Amino acid sequence: MLNYIWLTLLVLSLALAAWKDITLGNTQAMKAVTEAAIDSSKTAVTLSLGLIGVMSLWLGVMRLAEKGGLVEALGRVLRPVLSWLFPEVPAGHPALGAIVMNTAANMLGLANAATPLGLKAMEELQKLNPRKDTASNAMCTFLAINTSSVQLVPATAVALMAAAGAAQPTAIIGSALIATSISTLVGITAVKTLERLPVFRVSETRAEEKP
Amino acid sequence: MRALVEIISVWAIPLMIVGIAVVAALRRVPVYEEFVEGAKEGFQTAIRIIPFLVAMLVAIGMFRAAGGVDALTTLVQPLLSWMNFPAELLPLSLMRPLSGSASMAIFGELVKTHGPDSLIARMAGTLMGSTETTFYVIAVYFGSVAVTRTRHAVAAGLLADAAGVLASVWVCRWLFAGL
C-alpha cells in the first residue's frame, strides 16, 4: 500500500506543478516542488538526529524497567485487554510492556517519551514476526491505536488557544476526549476487520517457506 | 481541572525516570550499567529511521508544495458540503495525517481568523487532539524495523483519522450548541 501511496504523491506533485506552471506561463510551482524535495530531505535527517538523545534516554529507562520486572508486571495487570488486542503475543512478552508504556506516554501527551517506547515495542513485535518484511497483525493493531491518538489532554492545542487569548481554552478537553475515544474505537474496529480481508491477509504458503 | 492536568504532565517524566530507577535498584539491578546498556541502542534506532523518513517527508513535501492539499480540498468539497461538514476545517483535516507542523500552522490560522472561542476554533482544537500524523508514525515505526509491506495499517490509521475528524465536528456541534 505504501508503494502506491508514495508513487501517487510523487506523480501528482509533478502533474499538479506542471499544470499550474503551464496555465500560468511561469516556473514558480516547479521551483517550489524542487525546493520542497531538498528541504524535506534535510528536515528528515534533522528530525532523526534530534531523536538520538531522547531515544537513548528512554531506551535506557526502558531497560531498567525491564530488568526491574516493571514491564512484565504492567503486561500482567493489563493482560485481559492485551490478550484480546494482541492474541499472537504471548503473555509476559516484553512487547506488551513496551506497548503499555508507549500508550501511557501518548495518553499523557509525552511525545518525546512515546516515540522511543513505541519503537522499542515495534522491535519486540518484530522478534515474533515470522515474515520480517511484512507487518504482523499485532504491529498493525499497535499502529492503529497509536495513530488514532489516545491523548487524554490536547495540551498543545489548549496552549495555542490560551496564547490566542481564549476565554475558555480548556473547553476542548471534554470534546477532544469524546472524539479521541471514538477515533480509537473506530481504529481498533477497522484494524480487526481489515486484517481478515483477503487483500491484506499474509499469504500462508509464503509464510511457511521459512522454517 | 486545568491545574491538575498541568501538574500531571509536568511531574510525569521526572517521576517515571526516578521511579523506574528506584524500583530497579530495589530489585538489585546495577542501574547505571543497565541504563547505559539500553541507551546504546538509541543511536542505532535514530539512524535506522532516516531513509524511511526521507522517503516519506520528501513525497509529502513535494505534494504540499505542488498544491496537492488544495487540489484535494476542491475535489472532496462537494461531498463534504453535502454531509454538512464545515468547509473551513477541510484543509486542516486533509493536512493532519500528512504533517504535524503544517497542520499546527493551519490550526493557528483558524484560531486567529475565527477567534479562539469560536465554534470553528474549538472544532479544530478537538480535531488536533483526536487525530495523528498517521504517515509520519507509520514511516518511523515500520521504518525502525525495516517492514516495507504495511498491509492494512495505513487504511486503519486513515479510517481512525476520518472518524476523529467527523467526531470532532459532531461532538462540538452538540457540546457547544450555543456558539
mmCIF file of C-alpha atoms in Angstrom:
data_model
loop_
_atom_site.group_PDB
_atom_site.id
_atom_site.type_symbol
_atom_site.label_atom_id
_atom_site.label_comp_id
_atom_site.label_asym_id
_atom_site.label_seq_id
_atom_site.Cartn_x
_atom_site.Cartn_y
_atom_site.Cartn_z
ATOM 1 C CA MET A 1 0.000 0.000 0.000
ATOM 2 C CA LEU A 2 2.797 2.423 0.882
ATOM 3 C CA ASN A 3 4.337 1.816 -2.547
ATOM 4 C CA TYR A 4 1.187 3.058 -4.264
ATOM 5 C CA ILE A 5 0.633 5.999 -1.928
ATOM 6 C CA TRP A 6 4.242 7.113 -2.258
ATOM 7 C CA LEU A 7 4.268 6.907 -6.040
ATOM 8 C CA THR A 8 0.862 8.637 -6.253
ATOM 9 C CA LEU A 9 2.123 11.537 -4.132
ATOM 10 C CA LEU A 10 5.198 11.940 -6.378
ATOM 11 C CA VAL A 11 3.355 11.690 -9.706
ATOM 12 C CA LEU A 12 0.569 14.002 -8.532
ATOM 13 C CA SER A 13 3.036 16.657 -7.380
ATOM 14 C CA LEU A 14 4.752 16.685 -10.762
ATOM 15 C CA ALA A 15 1.434 16.754 -12.657
ATOM 16 C CA LEU A 16 -0.078 19.486 -10.462
ATOM 17 C CA ALA A 17 3.013 21.679 -10.623
ATOM 18 C CA ALA A 18 3.273 21.203 -14.423
ATOM 19 C CA TRP A 19 -0.395 22.082 -14.917
ATOM 20 C CA LYS A 20 -0.086 25.173 -12.730
ATOM 21 C CA ASP A 21 3.059 26.404 -14.464
ATOM 22 C CA ILE A 22 1.732 25.791 -17.977
ATOM 23 C CA THR A 23 -1.581 27.568 -17.316
ATOM 24 C CA LEU A 24 0.147 30.494 -15.605
ATOM 25 C CA GLY A 25 3.078 30.589 -18.009
ATOM 26 C CA ASN A 26 5.819 30.598 -15.368
ATOM 27 C CA THR A 27 8.002 28.143 -13.414
ATOM 28 C CA GLN A 28 7.017 29.024 -9.849
ATOM 29 C CA ALA A 29 5.250 25.796 -8.852
ATOM 30 C CA MET A 30 8.006 23.560 -10.216
ATOM 31 C CA LYS A 31 10.604 25.630 -8.354
ATOM 32 C CA ALA A 32 8.602 25.220 -5.149
ATOM 33 C CA VAL A 33 8.434 21.441 -5.644
ATOM 34 C CA THR A 34 12.202 21.259 -6.189
ATOM 35 C CA GLU A 35 12.839 23.278 -3.062
ATOM 36 C CA ALA A 36 10.392 21.163 -1.052
ATOM 37 C CA ALA A 37 12.134 17.943 -2.112
ATOM 38 C CA ILE A 38 15.545 19.218 -0.979
ATOM 39 C CA ASP A 39 14.280 20.864 2.218
ATOM 40 C CA SER A 40 12.184 17.869 3.270
ATOM 41 C CA SER A 41 15.137 15.508 2.976
ATOM 42 C CA LYS A 42 17.107 17.803 5.261
ATOM 43 C CA THR A 43 14.186 18.011 7.721
ATOM 44 C CA ALA A 44 14.008 14.206 7.839
ATOM 45 C CA VAL A 45 17.650 13.946 8.866
ATOM 46 C CA THR A 46 17.385 16.773 11.405
ATOM 47 C CA LEU A 47 14.333 15.097 12.929
ATOM 48 C CA SER A 48 16.030 11.697 13.135
ATOM 49 C CA LEU A 49 19.273 13.058 14.568
ATOM 50 C CA GLY A 50 17.278 15.112 17.060
ATOM 51 C CA LEU A 51 15.809 11.866 18.313
ATOM 52 C CA ILE A 52 19.177 10.364 19.325
ATOM 53 C CA GLY A 53 19.220 11.968 22.775
ATOM 54 C CA VAL A 54 15.649 11.223 23.896
ATOM 55 C CA MET A 55 15.857 7.859 22.208
ATOM 56 C CA SER A 56 18.920 6.890 24.264
ATOM 57 C CA LEU A 57 17.352 8.281 27.443
ATOM 58 C CA TRP A 58 14.103 6.323 27.100
ATOM 59 C CA LEU A 59 15.690 3.139 25.867
ATOM 60 C CA GLY A 60 17.922 3.311 28.957
ATOM 61 C CA VAL A 61 14.915 3.843 31.234
ATOM 62 C CA MET A 62 13.063 1.090 29.382
ATOM 63 C CA ARG A 63 15.951 -1.313 30.023
ATOM 64 C CA LEU A 64 15.765 -0.506 33.756
ATOM 65 C CA ALA A 65 12.003 -1.080 33.717
ATOM 66 C CA GLU A 66 12.571 -4.425 32.011
ATOM 67 C CA LYS A 67 15.339 -5.578 34.348
ATOM 68 C CA GLY A 68 13.383 -4.393 37.369
ATOM 69 C CA GLY A 69 10.404 -6.526 36.341
ATOM 70 C CA LEU A 70 8.124 -3.498 35.839
ATOM 71 C CA VAL A 71 7.452 -4.152 32.172
ATOM 72 C CA GLU A 72 6.335 -7.689 32.888
ATOM 73 C CA ALA A 73 4.175 -6.547 35.806
ATOM 74 C CA LEU A 74 2.427 -3.952 33.612
ATOM 75 C CA GLY A 75 1.766 -6.577 30.983
ATOM 76 C CA ARG A 76 0.308 -8.920 33.600
ATOM 77 C CA VAL A 77 -2.039 -6.321 35.090
ATOM 78 C CA LEU A 78 -3.486 -5.428 31.669
ATOM 79 C CA ARG A 79 -3.497 -8.987 30.354
ATOM 80 C CA PRO A 80 -7.264 -9.269 29.654
ATOM 81 C CA VAL A 81 -7.237 -6.260 27.328
ATOM 82 C CA LEU A 82 -3.863 -7.052 25.804
ATOM 83 C CA SER A 83 -4.616 -10.693 25.014
ATOM 84 C CA TRP A 84 -7.744 -9.587 23.151
ATOM 85 C CA LEU A 85 -5.932 -6.853 21.207
ATOM 86 C CA PHE A 86 -2.752 -8.835 20.569
ATOM 87 C CA PRO A 87 -3.698 -12.526 20.577
ATOM 88 C CA GLU A 88 -0.442 -13.523 18.814
ATOM 89 C CA VAL A 89 1.781 -12.052 21.544
ATOM 90 C CA PRO A 90 2.396 -14.497 24.417
ATOM 91 C CA ALA A 91 1.514 -13.261 27.920
ATOM 92 C CA GLY A 92 4.507 -11.747 29.709
ATOM 93 C CA HIS A 93 6.352 -10.920 26.478
ATOM 94 C CA PRO A 94 8.377 -7.665 26.740
ATOM 95 C CA ALA A 95 6.489 -6.305 23.693
ATOM 96 C CA LEU A 96 3.339 -5.935 25.805
ATOM 97 C CA GLY A 97 5.127 -3.931 28.472
ATOM 98 C CA ALA A 98 6.576 -1.580 25.839
ATOM 99 C CA ILE A 99 3.142 -1.201 24.207
ATOM 100 C CA VAL A 100 1.583 -0.289 27.569
ATOM 101 C CA MET A 101 4.321 2.245 28.361
ATOM 102 C CA ASN A 102 4.044 3.816 24.891
ATOM 103 C CA THR A 103 0.267 4.111 25.217
ATOM 104 C CA ALA A 104 0.610 5.618 28.697
ATOM 105 C CA ALA A 105 3.111 8.194 27.380
ATOM 106 C CA ASN A 106 0.758 9.017 24.497
ATOM 107 C CA MET A 107 -2.193 9.427 26.859
ATOM 108 C CA LEU A 108 -0.198 11.926 28.915
ATOM 109 C CA GLY A 109 0.885 13.719 25.746
ATOM 110 C CA LEU A 110 4.583 12.958 26.324
ATOM 111 C CA ALA A 111 5.544 12.770 22.644
ATOM 112 C CA ASN A 112 9.281 12.669 23.424
ATOM 113 C CA ALA A 113 8.881 9.549 25.524
ATOM 114 C CA ALA A 114 6.215 7.923 23.371
ATOM 115 C CA THR A 115 8.284 7.544 20.180
ATOM 116 C CA PRO A 116 11.269 5.682 21.720
ATOM 117 C CA LEU A 117 8.930 3.419 23.705
ATOM 118 C CA GLY A 118 6.869 2.758 20.578
ATOM 119 C CA LEU A 119 9.973 1.868 18.590
ATOM 120 C CA LYS A 120 11.014 -0.491 21.381
ATOM 121 C CA ALA A 121 7.584 -2.141 21.127
ATOM 122 C CA MET A 122 7.991 -2.499 17.346
ATOM 123 C CA GLU A 123 11.412 -4.106 17.854
ATOM 124 C CA GLU A 124 9.922 -6.644 20.272
ATOM 125 C CA LEU A 125 6.975 -7.335 17.940
ATOM 126 C CA GLN A 126 9.407 -7.859 15.074
ATOM 127 C CA LYS A 127 11.063 -10.679 17.061
ATOM 128 C CA LEU A 128 7.718 -12.518 16.994
ATOM 129 C CA ASN A 129 7.048 -11.716 13.336
ATOM 130 C CA PRO A 130 7.516 -14.735 11.038
ATOM 131 C CA ARG A 131 7.908 -12.534 7.901
ATOM 132 C CA LYS A 132 10.344 -9.742 8.622
ATOM 133 C CA ASP A 133 9.410 -7.505 5.671
ATOM 134 C CA THR A 134 5.661 -7.752 6.282
ATOM 135 C CA ALA A 135 3.690 -6.172 9.106
ATOM 136 C CA SER A 136 2.159 -8.638 11.569
ATOM 137 C CA ASN A 137 -1.418 -8.292 12.832
ATOM 138 C CA ALA A 138 -0.070 -7.201 16.223
ATOM 139 C CA MET A 139 2.006 -4.444 14.581
ATOM 140 C CA CYS A 140 -0.977 -3.122 12.636
ATOM 141 C CA THR A 141 -3.175 -3.137 15.745
ATOM 142 C CA PHE A 142 -0.468 -1.290 17.685
ATOM 143 C CA LEU A 143 -0.111 1.268 14.871
ATOM 144 C CA ALA A 144 -3.887 1.766 14.693
ATOM 145 C CA ILE A 145 -4.064 2.523 18.412
ATOM 146 C CA ASN A 146 -1.119 4.883 18.042
ATOM 147 C CA THR A 147 -2.395 6.774 15.000
ATOM 148 C CA SER A 148 -5.909 7.097 16.387
ATOM 149 C CA SER A 149 -4.412 9.354 19.092
ATOM 150 C CA VAL A 150 -5.138 8.323 22.664
ATOM 151 C CA GLN A 151 -4.085 11.636 24.196
ATOM 152 C CA LEU A 152 -6.208 12.489 27.251
ATOM 153 C CA VAL A 153 -5.495 16.223 27.100
ATOM 154 C CA PRO A 154 -4.641 18.035 23.830
ATOM 155 C CA ALA A 155 -2.059 20.167 25.636
ATOM 156 C CA THR A 156 -0.554 21.841 22.547
ATOM 157 C CA ALA A 157 -3.954 22.862 21.154
ATOM 158 C CA VAL A 158 -5.078 24.155 24.569
ATOM 159 C CA ALA A 159 -1.834 26.136 24.913
ATOM 160 C CA LEU A 160 -2.255 27.661 21.448
ATOM 161 C CA MET A 161 -5.830 28.716 22.166
ATOM 162 C CA ALA A 162 -4.801 30.162 25.548
ATOM 163 C CA ALA A 163 -1.995 32.111 23.872
ATOM 164 C CA ALA A 164 -4.527 33.498 21.366
ATOM 165 C CA GLY A 165 -6.499 34.906 24.304
ATOM 166 C CA ALA A 166 -9.307 32.344 24.589
ATOM 167 C CA ALA A 167 -11.696 32.901 27.498
ATOM 168 C CA GLN A 168 -12.049 29.139 27.960
ATOM 169 C CA PRO A 169 -9.075 27.369 26.355
ATOM 170 C CA THR A 170 -9.806 24.188 28.315
ATOM 171 C CA ALA A 171 -13.284 23.894 26.792
ATOM 172 C CA ILE A 172 -11.930 21.470 24.202
ATOM 173 C CA ILE A 173 -10.639 18.955 26.755
ATOM 174 C CA GLY A 174 -14.050 17.310 27.070
ATOM 175 C CA SER A 175 -14.868 17.348 23.365
ATOM 176 C CA ALA A 176 -11.406 16.029 22.456
ATOM 177 C CA LEU A 177 -11.758 13.192 24.961
ATOM 178 C CA ILE A 178 -15.045 12.076 23.379
ATOM 179 C CA ALA A 179 -13.730 12.482 19.815
ATOM 180 C CA THR A 180 -10.474 10.648 20.523
ATOM 181 C CA SER A 181 -12.350 7.762 22.177
ATOM 182 C CA ILE A 182 -14.491 7.471 19.053
ATOM 183 C CA SER A 183 -11.453 7.570 16.759
ATOM 184 C CA THR A 184 -9.649 4.916 18.834
ATOM 185 C CA LEU A 185 -12.723 2.648 18.798
ATOM 186 C CA VAL A 186 -13.037 3.073 15.029
ATOM 187 C CA GLY A 187 -9.289 2.442 14.594
ATOM 188 C CA ILE A 188 -9.418 -0.813 16.580
ATOM 189 C CA THR A 189 -12.621 -1.979 14.856
ATOM 190 C CA ALA A 190 -11.114 -1.135 11.455
ATOM 191 C CA VAL A 191 -7.839 -2.933 12.111
ATOM 192 C CA LYS A 192 -9.581 -6.043 13.465
ATOM 193 C CA THR A 193 -11.962 -6.145 10.485
ATOM 194 C CA LEU A 194 -9.378 -5.360 7.795
ATOM 195 C CA GLU A 195 -6.895 -7.998 8.980
ATOM 196 C CA ARG A 196 -9.410 -10.680 7.908
ATOM 197 C CA LEU A 197 -9.846 -9.339 4.373
ATOM 198 C CA PRO A 198 -8.186 -11.481 1.675
ATOM 199 C CA VAL A 199 -6.334 -8.439 0.244
ATOM 200 C CA PHE A 200 -4.480 -7.878 3.497
ATOM 201 C CA ARG A 201 -4.004 -11.498 4.552
ATOM 202 C CA VAL A 202 -0.412 -12.723 4.764
ATOM 203 C CA SER A 203 -0.243 -15.480 2.173
ATOM 204 C CA GLU A 204 0.259 -18.619 4.238
ATOM 205 C CA THR A 205 2.198 -20.603 1.679
ATOM 206 C CA ARG A 206 4.855 -17.925 1.527
ATOM 207 C CA ALA A 207 4.939 -17.629 5.298
ATOM 208 C CA GLU A 208 5.727 -21.339 5.529
ATOM 209 C CA GLU A 209 8.723 -21.036 3.235
ATOM 210 C CA LYS A 210 10.841 -20.058 6.170
ATOM 211 C CA PRO A 211 11.476 -22.973 8.516
ATOM 212 C CA MET B 1 -9.047 20.720 36.369
ATOM 213 C CA ARG B 2 -6.544 22.703 34.340
ATOM 214 C CA ALA B 3 -4.108 22.940 37.255
ATOM 215 C CA LEU B 4 -4.328 19.198 37.878
ATOM 216 C CA VAL B 5 -3.719 18.430 34.211
ATOM 217 C CA GLU B 6 -0.697 20.733 34.216
ATOM 218 C CA ILE B 7 0.759 19.188 37.356
ATOM 219 C CA ILE B 8 0.397 15.659 35.968
ATOM 220 C CA SER B 9 2.102 16.477 32.671
ATOM 221 C CA VAL B 10 4.940 18.333 34.400
ATOM 222 C CA TRP B 11 5.551 15.648 37.028
ATOM 223 C CA ALA B 12 5.160 12.615 34.776
ATOM 224 C CA ILE B 13 8.618 12.455 33.209
ATOM 225 C CA PRO B 14 10.769 13.011 36.321
ATOM 226 C CA LEU B 15 8.539 10.618 38.288
ATOM 227 C CA MET B 16 8.832 7.942 35.596
ATOM 228 C CA ILE B 17 12.617 8.207 35.267
ATOM 229 C CA VAL B 18 13.334 8.285 39.001
ATOM 230 C CA GLY B 19 10.582 5.840 39.973
ATOM 231 C CA ILE B 20 11.682 3.197 37.477
ATOM 232 C CA ALA B 21 15.337 3.572 38.508
ATOM 233 C CA VAL B 22 14.448 3.243 42.223
ATOM 234 C CA VAL B 23 12.313 0.133 41.658
ATOM 235 C CA ALA B 24 15.092 -1.437 39.555
ATOM 236 C CA ALA B 25 17.668 -0.618 42.266
ATOM 237 C CA LEU B 26 15.444 -2.232 44.916
ATOM 238 C CA ARG B 27 15.421 -5.375 42.776
ATOM 239 C CA ARG B 28 19.247 -5.291 42.862
ATOM 240 C CA VAL B 29 19.673 -4.250 39.232
ATOM 241 C CA PRO B 30 23.027 -2.464 38.627
ATOM 242 C CA VAL B 31 21.123 0.623 37.455
ATOM 243 C CA TYR B 32 23.881 2.719 35.940
ATOM 244 C CA GLU B 33 25.331 -0.093 33.847
ATOM 245 C CA GLU B 34 21.964 -1.338 32.653
ATOM 246 C CA PHE B 35 20.812 2.180 31.749
ATOM 247 C CA VAL B 36 23.908 2.677 29.605
ATOM 248 C CA GLU B 37 23.423 -0.753 28.042
ATOM 249 C CA GLY B 38 19.868 0.196 26.997
ATOM 250 C CA ALA B 39 20.813 3.700 25.873
ATOM 251 C CA LYS B 40 23.404 2.275 23.465
ATOM 252 C CA GLU B 41 20.584 1.279 21.125
ATOM 253 C CA GLY B 42 19.355 4.868 20.876
ATOM 254 C CA PHE B 43 21.847 5.966 18.254
ATOM 255 C CA GLN B 44 21.266 2.934 16.022
ATOM 256 C CA THR B 45 17.497 3.295 16.148
ATOM 257 C CA ALA B 46 17.581 7.005 15.316
ATOM 258 C CA ILE B 47 19.914 6.402 12.366
ATOM 259 C CA ARG B 48 17.887 3.438 11.097
ATOM 260 C CA ILE B 49 14.742 5.512 10.527
ATOM 261 C CA ILE B 50 16.488 8.180 8.373
ATOM 262 C CA PRO B 51 15.899 6.621 4.903
ATOM 263 C CA PHE B 52 12.231 5.884 5.672
ATOM 264 C CA LEU B 53 11.657 9.374 6.991
ATOM 265 C CA VAL B 54 13.419 10.949 3.996
ATOM 266 C CA ALA B 55 11.236 8.957 1.584
ATOM 267 C CA MET B 56 8.023 9.905 3.356
ATOM 268 C CA LEU B 57 8.793 13.567 4.088
ATOM 269 C CA VAL B 58 10.119 14.258 0.568
ATOM 270 C CA ALA B 59 6.962 12.856 -1.071
ATOM 271 C CA ILE B 60 4.696 14.755 1.331
ATOM 272 C CA GLY B 61 6.763 17.941 0.974
ATOM 273 C CA MET B 62 6.607 17.838 -2.842
ATOM 274 C CA PHE B 63 2.866 17.100 -2.780
ATOM 275 C CA ARG B 64 2.227 20.055 -0.475
ATOM 276 C CA ALA B 65 4.449 22.403 -2.471
ATOM 277 C CA ALA B 66 2.638 21.487 -5.698
ATOM 278 C CA GLY B 67 -0.644 22.482 -4.040
ATOM 279 C CA GLY B 68 -1.851 18.912 -3.593
ATOM 280 C CA VAL B 69 -3.785 19.634 -0.437
ATOM 281 C CA ASP B 70 -5.656 22.498 -2.137
ATOM 282 C CA ALA B 71 -6.458 20.224 -5.089
ATOM 283 C CA LEU B 72 -7.773 17.531 -2.740
ATOM 284 C CA THR B 73 -9.846 20.171 -0.959
ATOM 285 C CA THR B 74 -11.574 21.201 -4.198
ATOM 286 C CA LEU B 75 -12.101 17.560 -5.073
ATOM 287 C CA VAL B 76 -13.857 16.438 -1.870
ATOM 288 C CA GLN B 77 -15.597 19.736 -1.152
ATOM 289 C CA PRO B 78 -18.927 18.813 -2.838
ATOM 290 C CA LEU B 79 -19.201 15.525 -0.928
ATOM 291 C CA LEU B 80 -18.457 17.132 2.404
ATOM 292 C CA SER B 81 -20.748 20.115 1.975
ATOM 293 C CA TRP B 82 -23.477 17.577 1.230
ATOM 294 C CA MET B 83 -22.612 15.983 4.604
ATOM 295 C CA ASN B 84 -22.874 19.440 6.232
ATOM 296 C CA PHE B 85 -19.162 19.437 7.054
ATOM 297 C CA PRO B 86 -17.752 22.948 7.693
ATOM 298 C CA ALA B 87 -15.627 23.956 4.676
ATOM 299 C CA GLU B 88 -13.188 25.880 6.900
ATOM 300 C CA LEU B 89 -11.994 22.649 8.517
ATOM 301 C CA LEU B 90 -11.276 20.782 5.290
ATOM 302 C CA PRO B 91 -7.653 21.912 4.664
ATOM 303 C CA LEU B 92 -6.782 21.110 8.290
ATOM 304 C CA SER B 93 -8.426 17.669 8.089
ATOM 305 C CA LEU B 94 -6.539 16.790 4.902
ATOM 306 C CA MET B 95 -3.202 18.126 6.149
ATOM 307 C CA ARG B 96 -3.407 16.463 9.560
ATOM 308 C CA PRO B 97 -2.301 12.918 8.602
ATOM 309 C CA LEU B 98 0.499 14.321 6.401
ATOM 310 C CA SER B 99 2.301 16.884 8.518
ATOM 311 C CA GLY B 100 2.254 17.823 12.188
ATOM 312 C CA SER B 101 3.901 21.230 11.833
ATOM 313 C CA ALA B 102 1.824 22.269 8.800
ATOM 314 C CA SER B 103 -1.466 21.250 10.455
ATOM 315 C CA MET B 104 -0.457 23.145 13.599
ATOM 316 C CA ALA B 105 0.139 26.232 11.431
ATOM 317 C CA ILE B 106 -3.301 25.870 9.797
ATOM 318 C CA PHE B 107 -4.860 25.429 13.241
ATOM 319 C CA GLY B 108 -3.126 28.623 14.402
ATOM 320 C CA GLU B 109 -4.542 30.470 11.375
ATOM 321 C CA LEU B 110 -8.068 29.204 12.070
ATOM 322 C CA VAL B 111 -7.855 30.328 15.701
ATOM 323 C CA LYS B 112 -6.642 33.753 14.568
ATOM 324 C CA THR B 113 -9.247 34.328 11.837
ATOM 325 C CA HIS B 114 -12.291 32.906 13.633
ATOM 326 C CA GLY B 115 -11.347 33.840 17.210
ATOM 327 C CA PRO B 116 -10.134 31.452 19.940
ATOM 328 C CA ASP B 117 -13.616 30.968 21.435
ATOM 329 C CA SER B 118 -15.403 30.350 18.134
ATOM 330 C CA LEU B 119 -17.047 27.058 17.232
ATOM 331 C CA ILE B 120 -14.618 26.545 14.330
ATOM 332 C CA ALA B 121 -11.588 27.024 16.620
ATOM 333 C CA ARG B 122 -12.990 24.529 19.111
ATOM 334 C CA MET B 123 -13.746 22.006 16.383
ATOM 335 C CA ALA B 124 -10.206 22.462 15.058
ATOM 336 C CA GLY B 125 -8.667 22.068 18.527
ATOM 337 C CA THR B 126 -10.744 18.944 19.151
ATOM 338 C CA LEU B 127 -9.638 17.613 15.765
ATOM 339 C CA MET B 128 -5.968 18.220 16.630
ATOM 340 C CA GLY B 129 -6.478 16.257 19.849
ATOM 341 C CA SER B 130 -8.242 13.280 18.304
ATOM 342 C CA THR B 131 -6.154 12.632 15.178
ATOM 343 C CA GLU B 132 -2.495 11.869 14.474
ATOM 344 C CA THR B 133 0.137 12.457 11.797
ATOM 345 C CA THR B 134 -0.533 8.936 10.550
ATOM 346 C CA PHE B 135 2.026 8.909 7.720
ATOM 347 C CA TYR B 136 4.851 10.096 9.974
ATOM 348 C CA VAL B 137 4.061 7.476 12.627
ATOM 349 C CA ILE B 138 3.827 4.712 10.006
ATOM 350 C CA ALA B 139 7.117 5.730 8.344
ATOM 351 C CA VAL B 140 9.018 5.934 11.615
ATOM 352 C CA TYR B 141 7.559 2.869 13.362
ATOM 353 C CA PHE B 142 7.714 0.487 10.413
ATOM 354 C CA GLY B 143 10.982 2.021 9.245
ATOM 355 C CA SER B 144 12.692 1.255 12.551
ATOM 356 C CA VAL B 145 12.145 -2.489 11.996
ATOM 357 C CA ALA B 146 12.528 -2.356 8.173
ATOM 358 C CA VAL B 147 8.989 -3.570 7.497
ATOM 359 C CA THR B 148 8.021 -2.451 3.977
ATOM 360 C CA ARG B 149 4.748 -4.344 3.471
ATOM 361 C CA THR B 150 2.449 -2.471 5.833
ATOM 362 C CA ARG B 151 -0.761 -4.355 4.932
ATOM 363 C CA HIS B 152 -3.859 -2.763 6.475
ATOM 364 C CA ALA B 153 -2.044 -0.321 8.804
ATOM 365 C CA VAL B 154 -2.439 2.748 6.538
ATOM 366 C CA ALA B 155 -6.118 2.080 5.855
ATOM 367 C CA ALA B 156 -6.906 1.566 9.548
ATOM 368 C CA GLY B 157 -4.928 4.665 10.529
ATOM 369 C CA LEU B 158 -6.696 6.857 7.972
ATOM 370 C CA LEU B 159 -10.114 5.480 8.968
ATOM 371 C CA ALA B 160 -9.324 6.365 12.584
ATOM 372 C CA ASP B 161 -8.307 9.879 11.467
ATOM 373 C CA ALA B 162 -11.514 10.298 9.461
ATOM 374 C CA ALA B 163 -13.529 9.134 12.478
ATOM 375 C CA GLY B 164 -11.688 11.647 14.659
ATOM 376 C CA VAL B 165 -12.435 14.482 12.220
ATOM 377 C CA LEU B 166 -16.142 13.689 11.890
ATOM 378 C CA ALA B 167 -16.495 13.033 15.624
ATOM 379 C CA SER B 168 -14.853 16.422 16.380
ATOM 380 C CA VAL B 169 -17.425 18.237 14.245
ATOM 381 C CA TRP B 170 -20.412 16.381 15.685
ATOM 382 C CA VAL B 171 -19.279 16.475 19.310
ATOM 383 C CA CYS B 172 -18.536 20.218 19.151
ATOM 384 C CA ARG B 173 -21.866 20.995 17.463
ATOM 385 C CA TRP B 174 -23.582 19.155 20.277
ATOM 386 C CA LEU B 175 -21.452 20.360 23.228
ATOM 387 C CA PHE B 176 -21.115 24.000 22.142
ATOM 388 C CA ALA B 177 -24.571 24.370 20.609
ATOM 389 C CA GLY B 178 -24.839 27.938 21.903
ATOM 390 C CA LEU B 179 -21.857 29.216 19.925
#
